[in-house]
Amino acid sequence: MEWKDVLPVLMGGLVILVVALVVKPLLLGEPLGLVSGPVQMQQPPVYVPPAPVSMPTPLADDGEVYTQNFRWTAIDGGVQTTQVRVPEALFLAHRETPRFSDYTSWGRYALADADRPILEALARRIAPPTANPDEGYFRLMNLVFFVQQVPYDMDDNMTSYTEGVLPRHAMYRKDSVEYPKYPVEMLVDGRGDCEDAAILMAGLLDALGYDTVLLRYSDHMALGIRMNEFNPYYAKYTPKYFEHEGKHYYYIEGTGFDREYFSDNSTRFWGRPHPIGDAAGTDIPSVKSETPQIIPLHYILEPGEYRIRPVRLLAGGA
Amino acid sequence: MDPDNPKPSGGLKIPRIPDLKIPKIAVSWKQALAAAGTVVFVVVVVFVGAATLLNYTEDQRVAAFGSHVSASEADLFQVYDKISTHMRSLPESSSVAETDASVREFAAIAGYGRAVTTYNRQIVAADTVPEAYLGVQSAYVRALDNLNRAFSLWSSAAAAYDARAYAAAEENLARADEAWREYAAAIEDYDRELRAAEEGREVPLA
């Protein structure tokens, strides 16, 4: 046998190698040769940022306004008065806004951006800024007393609305009507029920920088204010607080001001406000017996788990 | 014609069988060795070629799978970049408009995460891997599935927030956390399966 006889065999082997290393990878789209590398792939998806939202048209400064006068007894026993002016366009816009059926989102009413300038101005008038930090408590109590003395009125009572009729977005429950008001709605109406008072108080306190939550009972709503420790020497009760995310929120009643008029025709009255933490003094059975649902005003979507776990890559992985 | 002495009519003489002789082939030792060597060479070439081709194909598949996992991880870390930036920017208390904008960004990240996990899941699941790596592939695909579910639940939470159904949003976030923990468990399975595949042993039960 000579070399010319061996040559075809070698050529056959060469053809096999060419098929394995070149032709097959080309057909399957794999990399050529013995060195393995990353496979060419189509581009992965890209992040698409959210579209910017157009800002709402600012209300005209020269439009019609609602004017409401308030008169209340401050913490020092003095009678205070103030006037609140609310643009009619803002009030009507709120009246035309559908209500949220889920209680957990009612903090949005208190924080409504459009109401904020009015609430900030009102809070400054009721509790003027002071350089003395010891007066912080009096500022807080003046705001609380102001809201407590806004007359109470049920949602299904037409006198609760300045128009004298039930707003079109009132929600009909099993045996009642529910209409949580935006803060300026309660200010224009000059009255409201427990959730309206809690929402107005939350908006005013938030404007002053206090951290508050709504406390929802089966038939009542009140406010919780965050305090590190509240146990004044004069209190003849144990201040009631609820814990939420490691913070203490003390009970504040928004309604139920014990109002007594001096005479049938008198506009002068005396009353007893509810201090902070006095849950037992409200005479509301659910407040005495139930643990309320805590509704934060500021709700943000915050997942507990979001970390990507790195994996060990295979040999040959890029 | 006489059968013992066949003589065809043409006069050609056909030899009798017993008279036939095997032709003599002269084979030298050198020629014999060359022939044997050629046979051995052909057998070796065929054997080595087949083995090389088989190994090469398996290595190629593992390498392709590895590069797909690597690309998927790179994509996931881009998503994580967005998530961690978003989580760091969450304000303790902000206006309603700022919170709404933050939720819109959260929804966009959830959509991005969903798209990335769907895309990489298709690629990784389509890989044909050697039997030893089937467990590795299965665990990684499961991890991507759980992550995809978590991102879908994030999207649902954002939609519930838009509908002002905060209780439903919280519920979706809680379920997303659960899916995320299942993703972490699948990644642990993946690491264990990979160690076993590389060491060529049976995978112990988790």
GROMACS .gro file of N, CA and C in nm, chain A residues 57-164:
model
  324
   57THR      N    1  -5.481   7.255   3.541
   57THR     CA    2  -5.488   7.399   3.516
   57THR      C    3  -5.511   7.474   3.647
   58PRO      N    4  -5.427   7.573   3.679
   58PRO     CA    5  -5.448   7.646   3.805
   58PRO      C    6  -5.580   7.723   3.802
   59LEU      N    7  -5.638   7.734   3.922
   59LEU     CA    8  -5.766   7.803   3.930
   59LEU      C    9  -5.745   7.954   3.915
   60ALA      N   10  -5.842   8.017   3.854
   60ALA     CA   11  -5.832   8.162   3.835
   60ALA      C   12  -5.843   8.232   3.969
   61ASP      N   13  -5.755   8.332   3.991
   61ASP     CA   14  -5.754   8.405   4.118
   61ASP      C   15  -5.876   8.496   4.134
   62ASP      N   16  -5.930   8.538   4.020
   62ASP     CA   17  -6.037   8.637   4.028
   62ASP      C   18  -6.177   8.576   4.016
   63GLY      N   19  -6.186   8.443   4.035
   63GLY     CA   20  -6.317   8.378   4.024
   63GLY      C   21  -6.400   8.397   4.149
   64GLU      N   22  -6.521   8.343   4.148
   64GLU     CA   23  -6.612   8.349   4.263
   64GLU      C   24  -6.553   8.270   4.381
   65VAL      N   25  -6.582   8.314   4.503
   65VAL     CA   26  -6.534   8.239   4.620
   65VAL      C   27  -6.649   8.217   4.718
   66TYR      N   28  -6.636   8.108   4.793
   66TYR     CA   29  -6.727   8.084   4.906
   66TYR      C   30  -6.659   8.141   5.029
   67THR      N   31  -6.738   8.206   5.114
   67THR     CA   32  -6.682   8.259   5.238
   67THR      C   33  -6.754   8.194   5.356
   68GLN      N   34  -6.677   8.149   5.451
   68GLN     CA   35  -6.736   8.085   5.570
   68GLN      C   36  -6.668   8.142   5.694
   69ASN      N   37  -6.747   8.181   5.791
   69ASN     CA   38  -6.693   8.236   5.917
   69ASN      C   39  -6.697   8.129   6.026
   70PHE      N   40  -6.591   8.124   6.104
   70PHE     CA   41  -6.583   8.027   6.214
   70PHE      C   42  -6.558   8.100   6.345
   71ARG      N   43  -6.614   8.042   6.450
   71ARG     CA   44  -6.597   8.099   6.583
   71ARG      C   45  -6.577   7.982   6.679
   72TRP      N   46  -6.471   7.985   6.754
   72TRP     CA   47  -6.443   7.871   6.842
   72TRP      C   48  -6.370   7.917   6.968
   73THR      N   49  -6.371   7.832   7.067
   73THR     CA   50  -6.303   7.859   7.193
   73THR      C   51  -6.165   7.792   7.188
   74ALA      N   52  -6.064   7.873   7.210
   74ALA     CA   53  -5.928   7.820   7.203
   74ALA      C   54  -5.890   7.755   7.336
   75ILE      N   55  -5.771   7.701   7.343
   75ILE     CA   56  -5.730   7.626   7.463
   75ILE      C   57  -5.716   7.717   7.584
   76ASP      N   58  -5.691   7.847   7.560
   76ASP     CA   59  -5.679   7.939   7.674
   76ASP      C   60  -5.815   7.992   7.719
   77GLY      N   61  -5.924   7.944   7.657
   77GLY     CA   62  -6.057   7.986   7.694
   77GLY      C   63  -6.107   8.106   7.617
   78GLY      N   64  -6.019   8.167   7.542
   78GLY     CA   65  -6.058   8.284   7.464
   78GLY      C   66  -6.135   8.242   7.339
   79VAL      N   67  -6.229   8.330   7.299
   79VAL     CA   68  -6.307   8.302   7.178
   79VAL      C   69  -6.232   8.356   7.057
   80GLN      N   70  -6.217   8.275   6.957
   80GLN     CA   71  -6.144   8.313   6.835
   80GLN      C   72  -6.240   8.313   6.716
   81THR      N   73  -6.209   8.393   6.619
   81THR     CA   74  -6.288   8.391   6.494
   81THR      C   75  -6.192   8.396   6.376
   82THR      N   76  -6.237   8.340   6.266
   82THR     CA   77  -6.160   8.351   6.142
   82THR      C   78  -6.254   8.332   6.024
   83GLN      N   79  -6.207   8.374   5.912
   83GLN     CA   80  -6.287   8.361   5.789
   83GLN      C   81  -6.208   8.280   5.689
   84VAL      N   82  -6.276   8.187   5.624
   84VAL     CA   83  -6.211   8.102   5.523
   84VAL      C   84  -6.273   8.133   5.388
   85ARG      N   85  -6.188   8.154   5.288
   85ARG     CA   86  -6.237   8.181   5.152
   85ARG      C   87  -6.189   8.067   5.061
   86VAL      N   88  -6.283   8.004   4.995
   86VAL     CA   89  -6.253   7.889   4.908
   86VAL      C   90  -6.302   7.921   4.767
   87PRO      N   91  -6.215   7.912   4.666
   87PRO     CA   92  -6.260   7.936   4.529
   87PRO      C   93  -6.377   7.843   4.493
   88GLU      N   94  -6.477   7.901   4.432
   88GLU     CA   95  -6.595   7.822   4.395
   88GLU      C   96  -6.557   7.708   4.300
   89ALA      N   97  -6.463   7.739   4.208
   89ALA     CA   98  -6.423   7.638   4.109
   89ALA      C   99  -6.363   7.515   4.178
   90LEU      N  100  -6.282   7.540   4.284
   90LEU     CA  101  -6.222   7.428   4.356
   90LEU      C  102  -6.329   7.346   4.428
   91PHE      N  103  -6.419   7.415   4.494
   91PHE     CA  104  -6.526   7.347   4.567
   91PHE      C  105  -6.612   7.263   4.471
   92LEU      N  106  -6.648   7.323   4.357
   92LEU     CA  107  -6.734   7.249   4.262
   92LEU      C  108  -6.658   7.132   4.200
   93ALA      N  109  -6.527   7.151   4.179
   93ALA     CA  110  -6.447   7.040   4.124
   93ALA      C  111  -6.447   6.922   4.221
   94HIS      N  112  -6.436   6.950   4.350
   94HIS     CA  113  -6.441   6.842   4.449
   94HIS      C  114  -6.578   6.775   4.449
   95ARG      N  115  -6.682   6.857   4.442
   95ARG     CA  116  -6.818   6.799   4.444
   95ARG      C  117  -6.840   6.706   4.324
   96GLU      N  118  -6.769   6.735   4.214
   96GLU     CA  119  -6.786   6.653   4.093
   96GLU      C  120  -6.689   6.535   4.088
   97THR      N  121  -6.609   6.521   4.195
   97THR     CA  122  -6.512   6.410   4.197
   97THR      C  123  -6.573   6.288   4.265
   98PRO      N  124  -6.571   6.172   4.199
   98PRO     CA  125  -6.624   6.051   4.263
   98PRO      C  126  -6.550   6.019   4.392
   99ARG      N  127  -6.620   5.963   4.488
   99ARG     CA  128  -6.558   5.927   4.618
   99ARG      C  129  -6.492   5.790   4.607
  100PHE      N  130  -6.396   5.766   4.695
  100PHE     CA  131  -6.327   5.636   4.699
  100PHE      C  132  -6.404   5.544   4.793
  101SER      N  133  -6.445   5.430   4.742
  101SER     CA  134  -6.522   5.338   4.828
  101SER      C  135  -6.431   5.266   4.928
  102ASP      N  136  -6.301   5.258   4.898
  102ASP     CA  137  -6.207   5.189   4.987
  102ASP      C  138  -6.158   5.287   5.095
  103TYR      N  139  -6.191   5.256   5.220
  103TYR     CA  140  -6.153   5.345   5.331
  103TYR      C  141  -6.002   5.372   5.336
  104THR      N  142  -5.924   5.269   5.295
  104THR     CA  143  -5.779   5.280   5.312
  104THR      C  144  -5.719   5.392   5.227
  105SER      N  145  -5.796   5.445   5.133
  105SER     CA  146  -5.742   5.553   5.049
  105SER      C  147  -5.795   5.690   5.091
  106TRP      N  148  -5.865   5.698   5.203
  106TRP     CA  149  -5.926   5.825   5.241
  106TRP      C  150  -5.826   5.930   5.287
  107GLY      N  151  -5.703   5.888   5.313
  107GLY     CA  152  -5.598   5.985   5.344
  107GLY      C  153  -5.574   6.081   5.229
  108ARG      N  154  -5.607   6.037   5.107
  108ARG     CA  155  -5.589   6.124   4.990
  108ARG      C  156  -5.672   6.252   5.001
  109TYR      N  157  -5.789   6.242   5.065
  109TYR     CA  158  -5.872   6.363   5.080
  109TYR      C  159  -5.797   6.468   5.162
  110ALA      N  160  -5.737   6.419   5.273
  110ALA     CA  161  -5.668   6.512   5.364
  110ALA      C  162  -5.548   6.577   5.296
  111LEU      N  163  -5.485   6.503   5.203
  111LEU     CA  164  -5.360   6.554   5.143
  111LEU      C  165  -5.382   6.617   5.006
  112ALA      N  166  -5.507   6.638   4.967
  112ALA     CA  167  -5.535   6.690   4.832
  112ALA      C  168  -5.449   6.814   4.805
  113ASP      N  169  -5.372   6.809   4.697
  113ASP     CA  170  -5.279   6.918   4.668
  113ASP      C  171  -5.350   7.053   4.650
  114ALA      N  172  -5.469   7.049   4.589
  114ALA     CA  173  -5.540   7.175   4.562
  114ALA      C  174  -5.586   7.243   4.690
  115ASP      N  175  -5.611   7.164   4.795
  115ASP     CA  176  -5.659   7.220   4.922
  115ASP      C  177  -5.544   7.274   5.008
  116ARG      N  178  -5.426   7.233   4.975
  116ARG     CA  179  -5.311   7.258   5.063
  116ARG      C  180  -5.289   7.407   5.095
  117PRO      N  181  -5.287   7.496   4.995
  117PRO     CA  182  -5.263   7.638   5.029
  117PRO      C  183  -5.366   7.694   5.127
  118ILE      N  184  -5.492   7.652   5.110
  118ILE     CA  185  -5.597   7.702   5.200
  118ILE      C  186  -5.576   7.649   5.342
  119LEU      N  187  -5.540   7.521   5.352
  119LEU     CA  188  -5.519   7.460   5.484
  119LEU      C  189  -5.396   7.519   5.552
  120GLU      N  190  -5.290   7.543   5.475
  120GLU     CA  191  -5.168   7.600   5.534
  120GLU      C  192  -5.198   7.740   5.590
  121ALA      N  193  -5.271   7.820   5.512
  121ALA     CA  194  -5.303   7.955   5.557
  121ALA      C  195  -5.393   7.951   5.681
  122LEU      N  196  -5.491   7.861   5.682
  122LEU     CA  197  -5.582   7.850   5.796
  122LEU      C  198  -5.506   7.801   5.921
  123ALA      N  199  -5.418   7.702   5.901
  123ALA     CA  200  -5.341   7.650   6.015
  123ALA      C  201  -5.253   7.760   6.076
  124ARG      N  202  -5.197   7.844   5.989
  124ARG     CA  203  -5.113   7.955   6.041
  124ARG      C  204  -5.195   8.055   6.120
  125ARG      N  205  -5.322   8.075   6.080
  125ARG     CA  206  -5.406   8.171   6.151
  125ARG      C  207  -5.452   8.111   6.285
  126ILE      N  208  -5.487   7.984   6.285
  126ILE     CA  209  -5.534   7.922   6.409
  126ILE      C  210  -5.418   7.901   6.506
  127ALA      N  211  -5.306   7.860   6.454
  127ALA     CA  212  -5.190   7.830   6.539
  127ALA      C  213  -5.069   7.901   6.481
  128PRO      N  214  -5.057   8.030   6.509
  128PRO     CA  215  -4.947   8.107   6.450
  128PRO      C  216  -4.811   8.050   6.489
  129PRO      N  217  -4.716   8.053   6.395
  129PRO     CA  218  -4.582   8.002   6.426
  129PRO      C  219  -4.523   8.080   6.542
  130THR      N  220  -4.446   8.013   6.624
  130THR     CA  221  -4.386   8.079   6.740
  130THR      C  222  -4.242   8.030   6.755
  131ALA      N  223  -4.160   8.118   6.811
  131ALA     CA  224  -4.020   8.081   6.830
  131ALA      C  225  -4.003   7.994   6.954
  132ASN      N  226  -4.105   7.994   7.040
  132ASN     CA  227  -4.095   7.918   7.165
  132ASN      C  228  -4.142   7.774   7.143
  133PRO      N  229  -4.053   7.676   7.152
  133PRO     CA  230  -4.094   7.537   7.129
  133PRO      C  231  -4.194   7.486   7.232
  134ASP      N  232  -4.196   7.546   7.350
  134ASP     CA  233  -4.291   7.502   7.453
  134ASP      C  234  -4.435   7.530   7.413
  135GLU      N  235  -4.452   7.620   7.318
  135GLU     CA  236  -4.589   7.654   7.275
  135GLU      C  237  -4.642   7.560   7.167
  136GLY      N  238  -4.560   7.465   7.128
  136GLY     CA  239  -4.602   7.370   7.025
  136GLY      C  240  -4.729   7.296   7.063
  137TYR      N  241  -4.737   7.257   7.190
  137TYR     CA  242  -4.855   7.183   7.236
  137TYR      C  243  -4.981   7.269   7.225
  138PHE      N  244  -4.968   7.399   7.261
  138PHE     CA  245  -5.086   7.488   7.253
  138PHE      C  246  -5.129   7.510   7.109
  139ARG      N  247  -5.032   7.517   7.020
  139ARG     CA  248  -5.066   7.532   6.877
  139ARG      C  249  -5.144   7.409   6.830
  140LEU      N  250  -5.093   7.295   6.869
  140LEU     CA  251  -5.158   7.169   6.830
  140LEU      C  252  -5.301   7.164   6.885
  141MET      N  253  -5.317   7.197   7.014
  141MET     CA  254  -5.449   7.188   7.076
  141MET      C  255  -5.546   7.292   7.018
  142ASN      N  256  -5.495   7.406   6.978
  142ASN     CA  257  -5.583   7.505   6.916
  142ASN      C  258  -5.640   7.452   6.785
  143LEU      N  259  -5.557   7.382   6.708
  143LEU     CA  260  -5.607   7.322   6.583
  143LEU      C  261  -5.711   7.215   6.613
  144VAL      N  262  -5.680   7.132   6.713
  144VAL     CA  263  -5.773   7.024   6.751
  144VAL      C  264  -5.906   7.083   6.797
  145PHE      N  265  -5.899   7.185   6.881
  145PHE     CA  266  -6.023   7.246   6.933
  145PHE      C  267  -6.102   7.312   6.820
  146PHE      N  268  -6.033   7.373   6.726
  146PHE     CA  269  -6.102   7.438   6.614
  146PHE      C  270  -6.188   7.335   6.540
  147VAL      N  271  -6.127   7.224   6.505
  147VAL     CA  272  -6.201   7.123   6.425
  147VAL      C  273  -6.314   7.062   6.508
  148GLN      N  274  -6.286   7.035   6.636
  148GLN     CA  275  -6.390   6.975   6.721
  148GLN      C  276  -6.514   7.063   6.729
  149GLN      N  277  -6.496   7.194   6.713
  149GLN     CA  278  -6.609   7.284   6.729
  149GLN      C  279  -6.681   7.317   6.598
  150VAL      N  280  -6.637   7.257   6.488
  150VAL     CA  281  -6.715   7.269   6.364
  150VAL      C  282  -6.838   7.181   6.383
  151PRO      N  283  -6.958   7.236   6.365
  151PRO     CA  284  -7.080   7.160   6.396
  151PRO      C  285  -7.086   7.023   6.326
  152TYR      N  286  -7.135   6.926   6.401
  152TYR     CA  287  -7.149   6.790   6.349
  152TYR      C  288  -7.280   6.777   6.271
  153ASP      N  289  -7.274   6.707   6.159
  153ASP     CA  290  -7.397   6.678   6.084
  153ASP      C  291  -7.378   6.548   6.007
  154MET      N  292  -7.482   6.466   6.004
  154MET     CA  293  -7.475   6.335   5.939
  154MET      C  294  -7.468   6.351   5.787
  155ASP      N  295  -7.409   6.249   5.721
  155ASP     CA  296  -7.397   6.253   5.575
  155ASP      C  297  -7.533   6.250   5.504
  156ASP      N  298  -7.632   6.182   5.565
  156ASP     CA  299  -7.761   6.172   5.495
  156ASP      C  300  -7.855   6.287   5.532
  157ASN      N  301  -7.801   6.386   5.602
  157ASN     CA  302  -7.881   6.504   5.638
  157ASN      C  303  -7.852   6.617   5.538
  158MET      N  304  -7.956   6.668   5.472
  158MET     CA  305  -7.933   6.768   5.367
  158MET      C  306  -7.872   6.897   5.420
  159THR      N  307  -7.888   6.920   5.551
  159THR     CA  308  -7.830   7.042   5.610
  159THR      C  309  -7.677   7.035   5.614
  160SER      N  310  -7.624   6.918   5.585
  160SER     CA  311  -7.478   6.902   5.587
  160SER      C  312  -7.413   6.958   5.461
  161TYR      N  313  -7.498   7.001   5.365
  161TYR     CA  314  -7.442   7.045   5.237
  161TYR      C  315  -7.490   7.186   5.207
  162THR      N  316  -7.400   7.270   5.162
  162THR     CA  317  -7.435   7.410   5.137
  162THR      C  318  -7.542   7.423   5.029
  163GLU      N  319  -7.548   7.325   4.936
  163GLU     CA  320  -7.651   7.329   4.831
  163GLU      C  321  -7.787   7.282   4.882
  164GLY      N  322  -7.786   7.214   4.998
  164GLY     CA  323  -7.912   7.164   5.054
  164GLY      C  324  -7.957   7.033   4.991
   0.00000   0.00000   0.00000
